[in-house]
PDB file of C-alpha atoms in Angstrom:
ATOM      1  CA  UNK P  21      99.330  93.371  86.676  1.00  0.00           C
ATOM      2  CA  UNK P  22      95.701  94.173  85.866  1.00  0.00           C
ATOM      3  CA  UNK P  23      93.935  96.904  87.787  1.00  0.00           C
ATOM      4  CA  UNK P  24      90.226  97.733  87.657  1.00  0.00           C
ATOM      5  CA  UNK P  25      89.641 101.223  86.266  1.00  0.00           C
ATOM      6  CA  UNK P  26      86.097 102.175  87.198  1.00  0.00           C
ATOM      7  CA  UNK P  27      85.871 104.315  90.306  1.00  0.00           C
ATOM      8  CA  UNK P  28      89.563 104.214  91.216  1.00  0.00           C
ATOM      9  CA  UNK P  29      91.410 107.304  92.380  1.00  0.00           C
ATOM     10  CA  UNK P  30      95.069 107.801  91.523  1.00  0.00           C
ATOM     11  CA  UNK P  31      95.748 110.281  94.330  1.00  0.00           C
ATOM     12  CA  UNK P  32      98.825 109.430  96.381  1.00  0.00           C
ATOM     13  CA  UNK P  33      98.165 108.599 100.037  1.00  0.00           C
ATOM     14  CA  UNK P  34     100.560 111.367 101.114  1.00  0.00           C
ATOM     15  CA  UNK P  35      98.591 114.029  99.190  1.00  0.00           C
ATOM     16  CA  UNK P  36      95.062 113.287 100.333  1.00  0.00           C
ATOM     17  CA  UNK P  37      92.727 115.139 102.672  1.00  0.00           C
ATOM     18  CA  UNK P  38      91.262 112.633 105.091  1.00  0.00           C
ATOM     19  CA  UNK P  39      88.375 112.833 107.543  1.00  0.00           C
ATOM     20  CA  UNK P  40      90.567 111.237 110.229  1.00  0.00           C
ATOM     21  CA  UNK P  41      94.325 110.562 110.499  1.00  0.00           C
ATOM     22  CA  UNK P  42      93.628 106.831 110.666  1.00  0.00           C
ATOM     23  CA  UNK P  43      91.835 106.795 107.334  1.00  0.00           C
ATOM     24  CA  UNK P  44      93.683 105.314 104.382  1.00  0.00           C
ATOM     25  CA  UNK P  45      91.709 107.162 101.711  1.00  0.00           C
ATOM     26  CA  UNK P  46      90.524 110.729 101.117  1.00  0.00           C
ATOM     27  CA  UNK P  47      87.045 112.031 101.759  1.00  0.00           C
ATOM     28  CA  UNK P  48      84.673 110.613  99.162  1.00  0.00           C
ATOM     29  CA  UNK P  49      86.629 107.375  98.699  1.00  0.00           C
ATOM     30  CA  UNK P  50      86.916 104.049 100.465  1.00  0.00           C
ATOM     31  CA  UNK P  51      89.738 101.572 100.929  1.00  0.00           C
ATOM     32  CA  UNK P  52      89.789  98.230  99.107  1.00  0.00           C
ATOM     33  CA  UNK P  53      92.406  95.754 100.298  1.00  0.00           C
ATOM     34  CA  UNK P  54      94.571  93.525  98.135  1.00  0.00           C
ATOM     35  CA  UNK P  55      92.568  90.676  96.649  1.00  0.00           C
ATOM     36  CA  UNK P  56      92.425  88.126  93.850  1.00  0.00           C
ATOM     37  CA  UNK P  57      89.999  88.390  90.917  1.00  0.00           C
ATOM     38  CA  UNK P  58      89.082  85.777  88.330  1.00  0.00           C
ATOM     39  CA  UNK P  59      89.391  86.674  84.654  1.00  0.00           C
ATOM     40  CA  UNK P  60      89.265  84.773  81.388  1.00  0.00           C
ATOM     41  CA  UNK P  61      92.507  82.740  81.113  1.00  0.00           C
ATOM     42  CA  UNK P  62      95.042  84.265  78.760  1.00  0.00           C
ATOM     43  CA  UNK P  63      98.662  83.851  77.772  1.00  0.00           C
ATOM     44  CA  UNK P  64      99.669  86.369  80.445  1.00  0.00           C
ATOM     45  CA  UNK P  65      97.355  84.881  83.061  1.00  0.00           C
ATOM     46  CA  UNK P  66      96.893  81.214  82.160  1.00  0.00           C
ATOM     47  CA  UNK P  67      95.295  80.388  85.507  1.00  0.00           C
ATOM     48  CA  UNK P  68      92.788  83.231  85.184  1.00  0.00           C
ATOM     49  CA  UNK P  69      93.877  84.744  88.508  1.00  0.00           C
ATOM     50  CA  UNK P  70      95.019  88.343  88.963  1.00  0.00           C
ATOM     51  CA  UNK P  71      96.192  90.023  92.156  1.00  0.00           C
ATOM     52  CA  UNK P  72      94.744  93.498  92.681  1.00  0.00           C
ATOM     53  CA  UNK P  73      96.758  95.637  95.082  1.00  0.00           C
ATOM     54  CA  UNK P  74      95.314  98.008  97.698  1.00  0.00           C
ATOM     55  CA  UNK P  75      93.567 101.022  96.227  1.00  0.00           C
ATOM     56  CA  UNK P  76      91.088 103.783  97.014  1.00  0.00           C
ATOM     57  CA  UNK P  77      87.778 103.564  95.166  1.00  0.00           C
ATOM     58  CA  UNK P  78      85.402 106.466  94.658  1.00  0.00           C
ATOM     59  CA  UNK P  79      82.156 106.393  96.617  1.00  0.00           C
ATOM     60  CA  UNK P  80      79.170 106.828  94.286  1.00  0.00           C
ATOM     61  CA  UNK P  81      77.634 109.009  97.010  1.00  0.00           C
ATOM     62  CA  UNK P  82      80.801 111.172  97.159  1.00  0.00           C
ATOM     63  CA  UNK P  83      80.260 111.155 100.910  1.00  0.00           C
ATOM     64  CA  UNK P  84      82.423 109.916 103.749  1.00  0.00           C
ATOM     65  CA  UNK P  85      82.080 106.144 104.047  1.00  0.00           C
ATOM     66  CA  UNK P  86      83.903 103.468 106.015  1.00  0.00           C
ATOM     67  CA  UNK P  87      84.316 100.141 104.235  1.00  0.00           C
ATOM     68  CA  UNK P  88      84.733  96.743 105.859  1.00  0.00           C
ATOM     69  CA  UNK P  89      88.318  96.617 104.594  1.00  0.00           C
ATOM     70  CA  UNK P  90      89.163  99.964 106.154  1.00  0.00           C
ATOM     71  CA  UNK P  91      87.511  99.033 109.438  1.00  0.00           C
ATOM     72  CA  UNK P  92      89.852  96.049 109.591  1.00  0.00           C
ATOM     73  CA  UNK P  93      92.862  98.148 108.546  1.00  0.00           C
ATOM     74  CA  UNK P  94      92.209 100.804 111.210  1.00  0.00           C
ATOM     75  CA  UNK P  95      91.675  98.167 113.901  1.00  0.00           C
ATOM     76  CA  UNK P  96      94.841  96.247 113.093  1.00  0.00           C
ATOM     77  CA  UNK P  97      97.015  99.345 112.625  1.00  0.00           C
ATOM     78  CA  UNK P  98      96.072 101.674 115.484  1.00  0.00           C
ATOM     79  CA  UNK P  99      94.105 100.068 118.285  1.00  0.00           C
ATOM     80  CA  UNK P 100      96.852  98.019 119.948  1.00  0.00           C
ATOM     81  CA  UNK P 101      98.746 101.126 121.061  1.00  0.00           C
ATOM     82  CA  UNK P 102      95.781 102.941 122.642  1.00  0.00           C
ATOM     83  CA  UNK P 103      95.265 103.140 126.395  1.00  0.00           C
ATOM     84  CA  UNK P 104      92.600 104.353 128.803  1.00  0.00           C
ATOM     85  CA  UNK P 105      88.945 103.417 129.234  1.00  0.00           C
ATOM     86  CA  UNK P 106      87.075 101.145 129.274  1.00  0.00           C
ATOM     87  CA  UNK P 107      87.796  99.671 132.680  1.00  0.00           C
ATOM     88  CA  UNK P 108      88.854  96.018 132.782  1.00  0.00           C
ATOM     89  CA  UNK P 109      88.548  93.373 135.480  1.00  0.00           C
ATOM     90  CA  UNK P 110      85.288  94.592 137.016  1.00  0.00           C
ATOM     91  CA  UNK P 111      82.692  92.406 135.315  1.00  0.00           C
ATOM     92  CA  UNK P 112      84.572  89.140 134.810  1.00  0.00           C
ATOM     93  CA  UNK P 113      82.669  87.207 137.487  1.00  0.00           C
ATOM     94  CA  UNK P 114      79.278  87.791 135.885  1.00  0.00           C
ATOM     95  CA  UNK P 115      80.474  88.211 132.290  1.00  0.00           C
ATOM     96  CA  UNK P 116      83.540  86.049 131.517  1.00  0.00           C
ATOM     97  CA  UNK P 117      84.081  87.670 128.092  1.00  0.00           C
ATOM     98  CA  UNK P 118      83.491  91.224 129.302  1.00  0.00           C
ATOM     99  CA  UNK P 119      87.064  92.421 128.695  1.00  0.00           C
ATOM    100  CA  UNK P 120      87.553  90.700 125.352  1.00  0.00           C
ATOM    101  CA  UNK P 121      86.417  93.697 123.323  1.00  0.00           C
ATOM    102  CA  UNK P 122      87.964  96.563 125.298  1.00  0.00           C
ATOM    103  CA  UNK P 123      90.477  97.412 122.576  1.00  0.00           C
ATOM    104  CA  UNK P 124      87.744  97.634 119.947  1.00  0.00           C
ATOM    105  CA  UNK P 125      85.510  99.735 122.202  1.00  0.00           C
ATOM    106  CA  UNK P 126      88.428 102.038 123.053  1.00  0.00           C
ATOM    107  CA  UNK P 127      89.441 102.470 119.438  1.00  0.00           C
ATOM    108  CA  UNK P 128      86.034 103.104 117.892  1.00  0.00           C
ATOM    109  CA  UNK P 129      84.971 105.415 120.711  1.00  0.00           C
ATOM    110  CA  UNK P 130      88.056 107.527 120.046  1.00  0.00           C
ATOM    111  CA  UNK P 131      87.509 107.405 116.288  1.00  0.00           C
ATOM    112  CA  UNK P 132      83.909 108.636 116.386  1.00  0.00           C
ATOM    113  CA  UNK P 133      84.666 111.174 119.135  1.00  0.00           C
ATOM    114  CA  UNK P 134      87.373 112.579 116.861  1.00  0.00           C
ATOM    115  CA  UNK P 135      85.080 112.596 113.828  1.00  0.00           C
ATOM    116  CA  UNK P 136      82.270 114.495 115.547  1.00  0.00           C
ATOM    117  CA  UNK P 137      84.558 116.614 117.750  1.00  0.00           C
ATOM    118  CA  UNK P 138      81.832 116.866 120.353  1.00  0.00           C
ATOM    119  CA  UNK P 139      82.103 119.070 123.431  1.00  0.00           C
ATOM    120  CA  UNK P 140      80.438 116.136 125.217  1.00  0.00           C
ATOM    121  CA  UNK P 141      82.616 113.190 124.135  1.00  0.00           C
ATOM    122  CA  UNK P 142      81.397 109.648 124.478  1.00  0.00           C
ATOM    123  CA  UNK P 143      82.788 107.602 127.378  1.00  0.00           C
ATOM    124  CA  UNK P 144      84.198 104.187 126.416  1.00  0.00           C
ATOM    125  CA  UNK P 145      82.849 102.817 129.707  1.00  0.00           C
ATOM    126  CA  UNK P 146      79.350 103.852 128.637  1.00  0.00           C
ATOM    127  CA  UNK P 147      79.820 101.979 125.363  1.00  0.00           C
ATOM    128  CA  UNK P 148      81.026  98.909 127.246  1.00  0.00           C
ATOM    129  CA  UNK P 149      77.994  99.093 129.537  1.00  0.00           C
ATOM    130  CA  UNK P 150      75.684  99.446 126.543  1.00  0.00           C
ATOM    131  CA  UNK P 151      77.323  96.466 124.851  1.00  0.00           C
ATOM    132  CA  UNK P 152      76.997  94.412 128.020  1.00  0.00           C
ATOM    133  CA  UNK P 153      73.341  95.273 128.456  1.00  0.00           C
ATOM    134  CA  UNK P 154      72.603  94.494 124.805  1.00  0.00           C
ATOM    135  CA  UNK P 155      74.417  91.170 124.345  1.00  0.00           C
ATOM    136  CA  UNK P 156      76.031  90.228 127.669  1.00  0.00           C
ATOM    137  CA  UNK P 157      79.336  90.424 125.738  1.00  0.00           C
ATOM    138  CA  UNK P 158      78.342  87.564 123.429  1.00  0.00           C
ATOM    139  CA  UNK P 159      79.155  87.877 119.730  1.00  0.00           C
ATOM    140  CA  UNK P 160      75.998  86.005 118.758  1.00  0.00           C
ATOM    141  CA  UNK P 161      73.716  86.064 121.798  1.00  0.00           C
ATOM    142  CA  UNK P 162      70.951  83.509 122.074  1.00  0.00           C
ATOM    143  CA  UNK P 163      67.377  84.564 122.776  1.00  0.00           C
ATOM    144  CA  UNK P 164      66.196  88.154 122.940  1.00  0.00           C
ATOM    145  CA  UNK P 165      65.377  90.063 119.768  1.00  0.00           C
ATOM    146  CA  UNK P 166      65.663  87.713 116.785  1.00  0.00           C
ATOM    147  CA  UNK P 167      65.987  90.733 114.480  1.00  0.00           C
ATOM    148  CA  UNK P 168      69.032  92.164 116.303  1.00  0.00           C
ATOM    149  CA  UNK P 169      72.565  91.005 115.628  1.00  0.00           C
ATOM    150  CA  UNK P 170      75.958  90.971 117.279  1.00  0.00           C
ATOM    151  CA  UNK P 171      77.528  92.549 120.318  1.00  0.00           C
ATOM    152  CA  UNK P 172      75.579  95.795 119.992  1.00  0.00           C
ATOM    153  CA  UNK P 173      72.414  94.141 118.662  1.00  0.00           C
ATOM    154  CA  UNK P 174      72.224  95.953 115.343  1.00  0.00           C
ATOM    155  CA  UNK P 175      68.845  95.790 113.604  1.00  0.00           C
ATOM    156  CA  UNK P 176      68.753  95.027 109.901  1.00  0.00           C
ATOM    157  CA  UNK P 177      66.897  98.317 109.325  1.00  0.00           C
ATOM    158  CA  UNK P 178      69.712 100.125 111.136  1.00  0.00           C
ATOM    159  CA  UNK P 179      72.266  98.343 108.955  1.00  0.00           C
ATOM    160  CA  UNK P 180      70.479  99.649 105.846  1.00  0.00           C
ATOM    161  CA  UNK P 181      70.217 103.213 107.172  1.00  0.00           C
ATOM    162  CA  UNK P 182      73.951 103.279 107.899  1.00  0.00           C
ATOM    163  CA  UNK P 183      74.640 102.636 104.209  1.00  0.00           C
ATOM    164  CA  UNK P 184      72.022 104.911 102.660  1.00  0.00           C
ATOM    165  CA  UNK P 185      73.455 108.264 101.445  1.00  0.00           C
ATOM    166  CA  UNK P 186      69.900 109.560 101.006  1.00  0.00           C
ATOM    167  CA  UNK P 187      68.787 108.458 104.441  1.00  0.00           C
ATOM    168  CA  UNK P 188      68.800 110.111 107.828  1.00  0.00           C
ATOM    169  CA  UNK P 189      72.566 109.999 108.407  1.00  0.00           C
ATOM    170  CA  UNK P 190      73.483 112.186 105.391  1.00  0.00           C
ATOM    171  CA  UNK P 191      77.188 111.506 105.917  1.00  0.00           C
ATOM    172  CA  UNK P 192      79.733 109.337 107.772  1.00  0.00           C
ATOM    173  CA  UNK P 193      78.195 106.141 106.464  1.00  0.00           C
ATOM    174  CA  UNK P 194      79.438 102.625 107.204  1.00  0.00           C
ATOM    175  CA  UNK P 195      79.306  99.963 104.477  1.00  0.00           C
ATOM    176  CA  UNK P 196      79.983  96.357 105.334  1.00  0.00           C
ATOM    177  CA  UNK P 197      78.644  93.132 103.828  1.00  0.00           C
ATOM    178  CA  UNK P 198      75.670  91.778 105.749  1.00  0.00           C
ATOM    179  CA  UNK P 199      77.535  88.499 106.296  1.00  0.00           C
ATOM    180  CA  UNK P 200      80.086  90.455 108.375  1.00  0.00           C
ATOM    181  CA  UNK P 201      77.540  91.912 110.801  1.00  0.00           C
ATOM    182  CA  UNK P 202      78.737  89.624 113.632  1.00  0.00           C
ATOM    183  CA  UNK P 203      82.378  90.658 113.165  1.00  0.00           C
ATOM    184  CA  UNK P 204      83.135  92.304 116.539  1.00  0.00           C
ATOM    185  CA  UNK P 205      85.064  95.345 115.315  1.00  0.00           C
ATOM    186  CA  UNK P 206      82.540  96.060 112.536  1.00  0.00           C
ATOM    187  CA  UNK P 207      79.595  95.617 114.880  1.00  0.00           C
ATOM    188  CA  UNK P 208      81.079  97.931 117.512  1.00  0.00           C
ATOM    189  CA  UNK P 209      82.035 100.521 114.888  1.00  0.00           C
ATOM    190  CA  UNK P 210      78.469 100.499 113.572  1.00  0.00           C
ATOM    191  CA  UNK P 211      76.936 100.536 117.043  1.00  0.00           C
ATOM    192  CA  UNK P 212      78.880 103.597 118.190  1.00  0.00           C
ATOM    193  CA  UNK P 213      78.117 105.435 114.949  1.00  0.00           C
ATOM    194  CA  UNK P 214      74.438 104.644 115.523  1.00  0.00           C
ATOM    195  CA  UNK P 215      74.621 105.766 119.164  1.00  0.00           C
ATOM    196  CA  UNK P 216      75.869 109.158 117.982  1.00  0.00           C
ATOM    197  CA  UNK P 217      72.884 109.351 115.651  1.00  0.00           C
ATOM    198  CA  UNK P 218      70.562 108.379 118.492  1.00  0.00           C
ATOM    199  CA  UNK P 219      71.946 111.218 120.630  1.00  0.00           C
ATOM    200  CA  UNK P 220      71.085 113.594 117.803  1.00  0.00           C
ATOM    201  CA  UNK P 221      67.558 112.167 117.531  1.00  0.00           C
ATOM    202  CA  UNK P 222      67.071 112.290 121.305  1.00  0.00           C
ATOM    203  CA  UNK P 223      68.046 115.961 121.256  1.00  0.00           C
ATOM    204  CA  UNK P 224      65.409 116.619 118.596  1.00  0.00           C
ATOM    205  CA  UNK P 225      62.840 114.674 120.600  1.00  0.00           C
ATOM    206  CA  UNK P 226      63.622 116.543 123.831  1.00  0.00           C
ATOM    207  CA  UNK P 227      64.133 119.936 122.136  1.00  0.00           C
ATOM    208  CA  UNK P 228      67.407 120.331 124.024  1.00  0.00           C
ATOM    209  CA  UNK P 229      70.816 118.726 124.067  1.00  0.00           C
ATOM    210  CA  UNK P 230      70.373 115.118 125.140  1.00  0.00           C
ATOM    211  CA  UNK P 231      72.675 113.365 127.583  1.00  0.00           C
ATOM    212  CA  UNK P 232      74.395 110.123 126.682  1.00  0.00           C
ATOM    213  CA  UNK P 233      72.056 108.292 129.069  1.00  0.00           C
ATOM    214  CA  UNK P 234      69.152 109.687 127.050  1.00  0.00           C
ATOM    215  CA  UNK P 235      70.933 108.612 123.866  1.00  0.00           C
ATOM    216  CA  UNK P 236      70.972 105.076 125.286  1.00  0.00           C
ATOM    217  CA  UNK P 237      67.229 105.313 125.958  1.00  0.00           C
ATOM    218  CA  UNK P 238      66.777 106.302 122.314  1.00  0.00           C
ATOM    219  CA  UNK P 239      69.094 103.488 121.185  1.00  0.00           C
ATOM    220  CA  UNK P 240      67.046 100.965 123.164  1.00  0.00           C
ATOM    221  CA  UNK P 241      63.662 102.478 122.122  1.00  0.00           C
ATOM    222  CA  UNK P 242      62.579 102.873 125.743  1.00  0.00           C
ATOM    223  CA  UNK P 243      60.950 106.307 125.668  1.00  0.00           C
ATOM    224  CA  UNK P 244      57.381 105.018 126.075  1.00  0.00           C
ATOM    225  CA  UNK P 245      58.272 103.208 129.293  1.00  0.00           C
ATOM    226  CA  UNK P 246      60.526 105.973 130.595  1.00  0.00           C
ATOM    227  CA  UNK P 247      57.900 108.643 129.961  1.00  0.00           C
ATOM    228  CA  UNK P 248      55.441 106.476 131.899  1.00  0.00           C
ATOM    229  CA  UNK P 249      57.797 106.521 134.875  1.00  0.00           C
ATOM    230  CA  UNK P 250      59.103 102.985 134.360  1.00  0.00           C
ATOM    231  CA  UNK P 251      62.705 101.751 134.267  1.00  0.00           C
ATOM    232  CA  UNK P 252      62.912  98.879 131.751  1.00  0.00           C
ATOM    233  CA  UNK P 253      65.192  96.020 132.773  1.00  0.00           C
ATOM    234  CA  UNK P 254      67.557  96.652 129.873  1.00  0.00           C
ATOM    235  CA  UNK P 255      68.039 100.257 130.978  1.00  0.00           C
ATOM    236  CA  UNK P 256      68.498  99.227 134.609  1.00  0.00           C
ATOM    237  CA  UNK P 257      71.137  96.694 133.531  1.00  0.00           C
ATOM    238  CA  UNK P 258      72.959  99.309 131.478  1.00  0.00           C
ATOM    239  CA  UNK P 259      73.027 101.800 134.356  1.00  0.00           C
ATOM    240  CA  UNK P 260      74.188  99.177 136.851  1.00  0.00           C
ATOM    241  CA  UNK P 261      77.052  98.042 134.612  1.00  0.00           C
ATOM    242  CA  UNK P 262      78.057 101.619 133.836  1.00  0.00           C
ATOM    243  CA  UNK P 263      78.149 102.501 137.535  1.00  0.00           C
ATOM    244  CA  UNK P 264      80.359  99.486 138.248  1.00  0.00           C
ATOM    245  CA  UNK P 265      82.763 100.440 135.452  1.00  0.00           C
ATOM    246  CA  UNK P 266      82.973 103.966 136.820  1.00  0.00           C
ATOM    247  CA  UNK P 267      83.934 102.576 140.223  1.00  0.00           C
ATOM    248  CA  UNK P 268      80.624 103.317 141.845  1.00  0.00           C
TER     249      UNK P 268
END
């Protein structure tokens, strides 16, 4: 078997220090799943195909990064056994696909809450309400902002920031191929990571600890309207959905 050598760590999974128990690789590395590579045909590999087994690759940034492969691994390995919020069965009449992504919302909310260990943890129902107000629970919603993509309407600029080790995030980056931006679990993972960043930015803006509602205002770029005493429709929709999910 041929293995690539550049950037590969030989550390055993059982000996690594991970940012989260669900992570496959240690801090500073990312998971690459088994795949096939094409090489020059040889006596050993006459078809020019070589299977590369799972491995952990070093991040050039040496920072904590989630890869697309690890996002899929975490989702498939851990999310099915989780329970709790978000609430199901409340929005079906108006949004037929509203419960389709509950497991992904539940899992990534827990993951990022664990990572940041906040004394004000994020509520999965709030994430579900945000998702509903952004895309109406459609993977590729029609209309609206043509520069926003997926369930949580990720901007391309946001996508780039989430991968930039020299950018505003500094750490806990998320790297996925752009052609996977509509993948529901990747999109939700990115959106929740970005919401955490928006809470941080809202706190800087307000010069105090921001609430999650204020983080949503930052996420939706509604401060101009809110400061003028207006309630934009997108914010009103979010609050209405969130209240319903909370049983209000």
